[in-house]
CSV table of C-alpha atoms and ligand atoms in Angstrom, one decimal:
chain,number,residue,atom,x,y,z
A,1,MET,CA,286.6,66.4,229.5
A,2,ASN,CA,288.5,63.4,230.8
A,3,THR,CA,291.8,63.9,232.6
A,4,ILE,CA,294.4,62.2,230.4
A,5,ILE,CA,297.5,63.1,232.5
A,6,LYS,CA,297.9,63.6,236.2
A,7,ALA,CA,301.4,64.3,237.5
A,8,ASP,CA,301.4,64.2,241.2
A,9,ASN,CA,304.5,65.6,242.8
A,10,LEU,CA,306.8,63.9,240.2
A,11,SER,CA,310.6,64.0,240.9
A,12,ARG,CA,313.4,62.3,239.1
A,13,ASP,CA,316.9,62.0,240.4
A,14,PHE,CA,319.9,60.7,238.4
A,15,ILE,CA,322.9,59.4,240.3
A,16,VAL,CA,326.1,60.2,238.4
A,17,GLY,CA,329.3,59.1,240.2
A,18,ASP,CA,329.0,60.6,243.7
A,19,GLU,CA,326.6,63.3,242.6
A,20,THR,CA,322.8,63.3,242.4
A,21,VAL,CA,321.2,65.3,239.6
A,22,HIS,CA,317.7,66.6,240.5
A,23,ALA,CA,316.3,66.7,237.0
A,24,LEU,CA,312.7,67.1,238.3
A,25,ARG,CA,311.9,68.4,241.7
A,26,GLY,CA,308.2,67.9,242.5
A,27,VAL,CA,306.1,68.6,239.4
A,28,ASN,CA,302.3,68.8,239.6
A,29,PHE,CA,299.7,69.3,236.8
A,30,THR,CA,296.8,67.7,235.0
A,31,ILE,CA,296.1,67.7,231.3
A,32,LYS,CA,292.6,67.1,230.0
A,33,GLU,CA,291.5,65.4,226.8
A,34,GLY,CA,291.9,67.8,223.8
A,35,GLU,CA,294.5,70.1,225.2
A,36,PHE,CA,297.6,71.1,223.2
A,37,VAL,CA,300.3,71.8,225.7
A,38,THR,CA,303.8,73.1,225.1
A,39,ILE,CA,306.5,72.3,227.7
A,40,MET,CA,309.2,75.0,227.5
A,41,GLY,CA,312.4,75.8,229.3
A,42,THR,CA,316.1,76.2,228.7
A,43,SER,CA,318.4,73.3,228.0
A,44,GLY,CA,318.8,71.1,231.1
A,45,SER,CA,315.5,72.3,232.7
A,46,GLY,CA,314.0,68.8,232.7
A,47,LYS,CA,311.8,68.8,229.6
A,48,SER,CA,312.9,65.5,228.1
A,49,THR,CA,313.0,63.9,231.6
A,50,LEU,CA,309.4,64.9,232.1
A,51,LEU,CA,308.3,63.8,228.7
A,52,ASN,CA,310.0,60.4,229.2
A,53,LEU,CA,308.0,60.0,232.5
A,54,LEU,CA,304.7,61.0,230.7
A,55,GLY,CA,305.5,58.5,228.0
A,56,CYS,CA,306.2,55.7,230.4
A,57,LEU,CA,309.7,55.3,229.1
A,58,ASP,CA,311.0,56.0,232.6
A,59,THR,CA,309.7,55.9,236.2
A,60,PRO,CA,309.7,58.8,238.7
A,61,THR,CA,312.0,58.7,241.8
A,62,THR,CA,309.0,59.9,243.9
A,63,GLY,CA,305.5,60.9,243.1
A,64,ASP,CA,302.7,59.3,241.1
A,65,TYR,CA,301.8,59.4,237.4
A,66,TYR,CA,298.3,58.6,236.2
A,67,LEU,CA,297.8,58.0,232.4
A,68,ASP,CA,294.1,57.9,231.4
A,69,GLY,CA,293.2,57.1,235.0
A,70,VAL,CA,295.7,54.3,235.4
A,71,SER,CA,298.5,54.6,238.0
A,72,VAL,CA,301.7,53.8,236.1
A,73,ARG,CA,303.8,53.4,239.3
A,74,SER,CA,302.1,50.1,240.2
A,75,MET,CA,302.9,48.5,236.8
A,76,ASP,CA,305.7,46.3,235.8
A,77,LYS,CA,307.9,46.8,232.8
A,78,ASN,CA,305.7,44.7,230.4
A,79,GLU,CA,302.5,46.3,231.5
A,80,ARG,CA,304.1,49.7,231.0
A,81,ALA,CA,305.3,48.7,227.5
A,82,THR,CA,301.8,47.6,226.6
A,83,LEU,CA,300.2,50.7,228.0
A,84,ARG,CA,302.7,52.8,226.0
A,85,ASN,CA,302.0,51.0,222.8
A,86,ARG,CA,298.2,51.3,223.1
A,87,LYS,CA,297.9,54.8,224.5
A,88,ILE,CA,300.8,56.9,223.3
A,89,GLY,CA,302.3,58.1,220.0
A,90,PHE,CA,305.8,59.5,220.1
A,91,VAL,CA,307.5,62.0,217.8
A,92,PHE,CA,311.2,62.7,218.3
A,93,GLN,CA,313.6,65.3,216.9
A,94,SER,CA,315.6,62.7,215.0
A,95,TYR,CA,312.5,61.0,213.5
A,96,ASN,CA,313.7,57.5,214.7
A,97,LEU,CA,312.6,55.8,211.4
A,98,LEU,CA,314.0,52.5,210.3
A,99,PRO,CA,316.6,53.3,207.6
A,100,LYS,CA,316.1,52.1,204.0
A,101,THR,CA,312.5,51.1,204.9
A,102,THR,CA,309.4,52.4,203.2
A,103,ALA,CA,307.0,54.9,204.7
A,104,ILE,CA,304.3,52.2,204.9
A,105,GLU,CA,306.5,49.7,206.7
A,106,ASN,CA,307.7,52.4,209.2
A,107,VAL,CA,304.1,53.4,210.0
A,108,GLU,CA,303.0,49.7,210.4
A,109,LEU,CA,305.5,49.0,213.1
A,110,PRO,CA,303.4,49.9,216.3
A,111,LEU,CA,300.7,47.6,215.0
A,112,PHE,CA,302.9,44.5,215.0
A,113,TYR,CA,302.5,44.4,218.8
A,114,ASN,CA,298.8,44.0,218.5
A,115,PRO,CA,298.0,40.4,217.5
A,116,LYS,CA,294.4,41.3,216.7
A,117,VAL,CA,295.4,43.4,213.7
A,118,SER,CA,295.8,41.4,210.5
A,119,GLN,CA,298.5,42.1,207.9
A,120,LYS,CA,295.9,43.6,205.6
A,121,GLU,CA,294.5,45.9,208.2
A,122,ARG,CA,298.0,46.9,209.2
A,123,GLU,CA,298.7,48.1,205.7
A,124,SER,CA,295.4,49.9,205.2
A,125,ARG,CA,295.7,51.7,208.5
A,126,ALA,CA,299.3,52.7,207.7
A,127,ILE,CA,298.1,54.1,204.3
A,128,GLU,CA,295.3,56.0,205.9
A,129,ALA,CA,297.6,57.5,208.5
A,130,LEU,CA,300.1,58.5,205.8
A,131,LYS,CA,297.3,60.2,203.8
A,132,ALA,CA,296.2,62.0,206.9
A,133,VAL,CA,299.7,63.7,207.2
A,134,GLY,CA,299.8,64.5,203.4
A,135,LEU,CA,302.1,61.7,202.3
A,136,GLY,CA,299.6,59.8,200.1
A,137,ASP,CA,302.1,60.2,197.2
A,138,ARG,CA,305.1,58.9,199.1
A,139,LEU,CA,303.9,55.6,200.5
A,140,ASN,CA,306.7,53.5,199.1
A,141,HIS,CA,309.5,56.0,199.5
A,142,LYS,CA,312.2,54.8,201.8
A,143,SER,CA,313.5,56.9,204.7
A,144,ASN,CA,316.6,57.9,202.8
A,145,GLN,CA,314.6,59.0,199.8
A,146,MET,CA,312.7,61.7,201.8
A,147,SER,CA,313.2,65.2,203.1
A,148,GLY,CA,313.4,66.0,206.8
A,149,GLY,CA,309.9,67.3,206.8
A,150,GLN,CA,308.6,64.2,205.0
A,151,MET,CA,310.4,61.9,207.5
A,152,GLN,CA,308.8,63.8,210.4
A,153,ARG,CA,305.4,63.4,208.7
A,154,VAL,CA,306.1,59.6,208.5
A,155,ALA,CA,307.0,59.7,212.2
A,156,ILE,CA,303.7,61.5,213.0
A,157,ALA,CA,301.7,59.0,210.9
A,158,ARG,CA,303.4,56.2,212.9
A,159,ALA,CA,302.4,58.0,216.1
A,160,LEU,CA,298.8,58.2,215.0
A,161,VAL,CA,298.4,54.7,213.6
A,162,ASN,CA,297.4,53.2,216.9
A,163,ASP,CA,294.8,55.9,217.5
A,164,PRO,CA,296.5,56.9,220.8
A,165,VAL,CA,294.9,59.0,223.6
A,166,LEU,CA,298.1,61.1,223.8
A,167,ILE,CA,300.7,62.3,221.4
A,168,LEU,CA,304.1,63.3,222.9
A,169,ALA,CA,306.6,65.2,220.8
A,170,ASP,CA,310.2,66.1,221.9
A,171,GLU,CA,311.7,69.0,219.9
A,172,ALA,CA,309.8,67.6,216.9
A,173,THR,CA,310.8,70.6,214.7
A,174,GLY,CA,314.3,70.8,216.1
A,175,ASN,CA,316.0,69.5,212.9
A,176,LEU,CA,313.8,71.4,210.4
A,177,ASP,CA,314.1,74.8,208.8
A,178,SER,CA,311.6,77.4,209.8
A,179,LYS,CA,309.2,77.0,206.9
A,180,THR,CA,309.1,73.2,207.3
A,181,SER,CA,308.8,73.7,211.1
A,182,MET,CA,305.7,75.8,210.5
A,183,GLU,CA,304.2,73.1,208.3
A,184,ILE,CA,304.8,70.4,211.0
A,185,LEU,CA,303.3,72.7,213.6
A,186,SER,CA,300.2,73.3,211.5
A,187,LEU,CA,299.9,69.6,211.2
A,188,PHE,CA,299.9,69.3,215.0
A,189,GLN,CA,297.3,72.0,215.1
A,190,SER,CA,295.0,70.2,212.7
A,191,LEU,CA,295.4,67.0,214.8
A,192,HIS,CA,294.5,69.1,217.8
A,193,ARG,CA,291.4,70.4,216.0
A,194,GLU,CA,290.4,66.8,215.4
A,195,GLY,CA,290.4,66.4,219.2
A,196,ARG,CA,293.9,64.9,219.8
A,197,THR,CA,295.7,65.6,223.1
A,198,ILE,CA,299.2,66.8,222.4
A,199,VAL,CA,302.2,67.5,224.6
A,200,PHE,CA,304.9,69.3,222.7
A,201,VAL,CA,308.4,69.9,224.1
A,202,THR,CA,310.4,72.8,222.8
A,203,HIS,CA,313.0,75.3,223.9
A,204,ASN,CA,311.8,77.8,221.3
A,205,PRO,CA,309.5,80.4,222.9
A,206,GLU,CA,308.0,81.3,219.5
A,207,LEU,CA,306.4,77.9,219.2
A,208,SER,CA,304.4,78.1,222.4
A,209,GLU,CA,302.0,80.5,220.6
A,210,TYR,CA,300.8,77.6,218.6
A,211,SER,CA,299.4,75.7,221.5
A,212,SER,CA,296.5,76.2,223.9
A,213,ARG,CA,298.6,76.1,227.1
A,214,THR,CA,302.3,76.5,228.1
A,215,ILE,CA,304.1,75.0,231.0
A,216,LYS,CA,307.5,76.4,231.7
A,217,LEU,CA,310.2,74.5,233.6
A,218,LYS,CA,313.2,75.9,235.3
A,219,ASP,CA,315.7,73.7,237.1
A,220,GLY,CA,313.2,70.9,237.4
A,221,ARG,CA,310.3,73.0,238.7
A,222,ILE,CA,307.3,74.5,237.0
A,223,ILE,CA,307.6,78.3,237.1
A,224,GLU,CA,304.7,79.1,234.8
A,225,ASP,CA,301.6,77.3,233.6
A,226,VAL,CA,299.3,79.5,231.5
A,227,GLU,CA,296.5,79.1,229.0
A,228,ASN,CA,297.1,80.8,225.7
A,229,LYS,CA,294.2,83.2,225.4
A,230,ASN,CA,294.9,84.1,221.8
A,231,TYR,CA,294.9,80.5,220.7
A,232,ARG,CA,292.1,79.6,218.3
A,233,ARG,CA,291.4,76.1,217.3
B,301,LIG,N1,320.1,59.6,232.1
B,301,LIG,C1,320.6,60.7,232.8
B,301,LIG,N2,321.6,60.5,233.7
B,301,LIG,C2,322.1,61.6,234.4
B,301,LIG,N3,321.6,62.8,234.3
B,301,LIG,C3,320.6,63.0,233.4
B,301,LIG,C4,320.1,62.0,232.6
B,301,LIG,N4,319.1,62.5,231.8
B,301,LIG,C5,319.0,63.8,232.1
B,301,LIG,N5,320.0,64.1,233.1
B,301,LIG,C6,320.2,65.5,233.6
B,301,LIG,O1,318.9,66.0,234.0
B,301,LIG,C7,318.8,67.4,233.7
B,301,LIG,C8,317.6,67.6,232.8
B,301,LIG,O2,317.9,67.0,231.5
B,301,LIG,P1,316.8,67.0,230.3
B,301,LIG,O3,317.3,66.1,229.3
B,301,LIG,O4,315.5,66.6,230.9
B,301,LIG,O5,316.8,68.5,229.9
B,301,LIG,P2,316.0,69.2,228.7
B,301,LIG,O6,315.2,70.3,229.3
B,301,LIG,O7,315.3,68.2,227.8
B,301,LIG,O8,317.2,69.9,227.8
B,301,LIG,P3,317.4,70.1,226.2
B,301,LIG,O9,316.6,71.3,225.9
B,301,LIG,O10,318.9,70.3,226.1
B,301,LIG,O11,317.0,68.9,225.5
B,301,LIG,C9,320.1,67.8,233.0
B,301,LIG,O12,320.9,68.4,234.0
B,301,LIG,C10,320.7,66.5,232.6
B,301,LIG,O13,322.1,66.5,232.6
B,302,LIG,MG1,315.6,67.5,225.8
């Protein structure tokens, strides 16, 4: 299988006043195509900082990051934005949907950056992605007319619409009750069965059982990186 992610001694410092916060202190791992990895750790351990690096939303202080074989360090801001748009789908805790905007319109958004995709194709791909997450009957509902679980499904459809090589999720079930969280997790599992590569950040240890591998962070370092032997696709 192809290596999708290579993190080579990644560190990220933040300077706040006179202090330097070492959010990540030299992190190494690779993730292959088709893996479903949870990144775990207590609050402040560096999970979101790492996910932002993996998602090309931020650059490391030192170290190198390769996404699908491309070194991200050598890229400028525009190149990184294009890479992000083509290769990565994001899902956040707070859904990040446009308010008072329909499910279709929200899902179409990433396709606007691709001039090759016509308006007609945009719409048909958005509908297809919404059907894939079980929202075929909510296509024209606006964000404020949906439940949290439905909004998160819209966000997942939006993450899928560009057919990304990588799906990144940061506390994607953080705002949902336990039943709805399980539904969203099983949606991620079915995406994984279809061959998607997923990195799922959570501080909830119970959720790591649902993925094929768990990387645990503490104080900006990896303290555990294990395959989940009980995991069945
Ligand atoms: N933009 C920033 N400026 C300064 N410090 C930051 C910044 N972003 C993160 N940090 C610091 O880096 C450390 C790691 O933060 P991060 O957000 O990655 O933690 P986390 O593991 O995602 O925590 P949580 O579970 O609470 O979301 C924290 O100590 C945080 O205060
Ligand atoms: Mg976080």
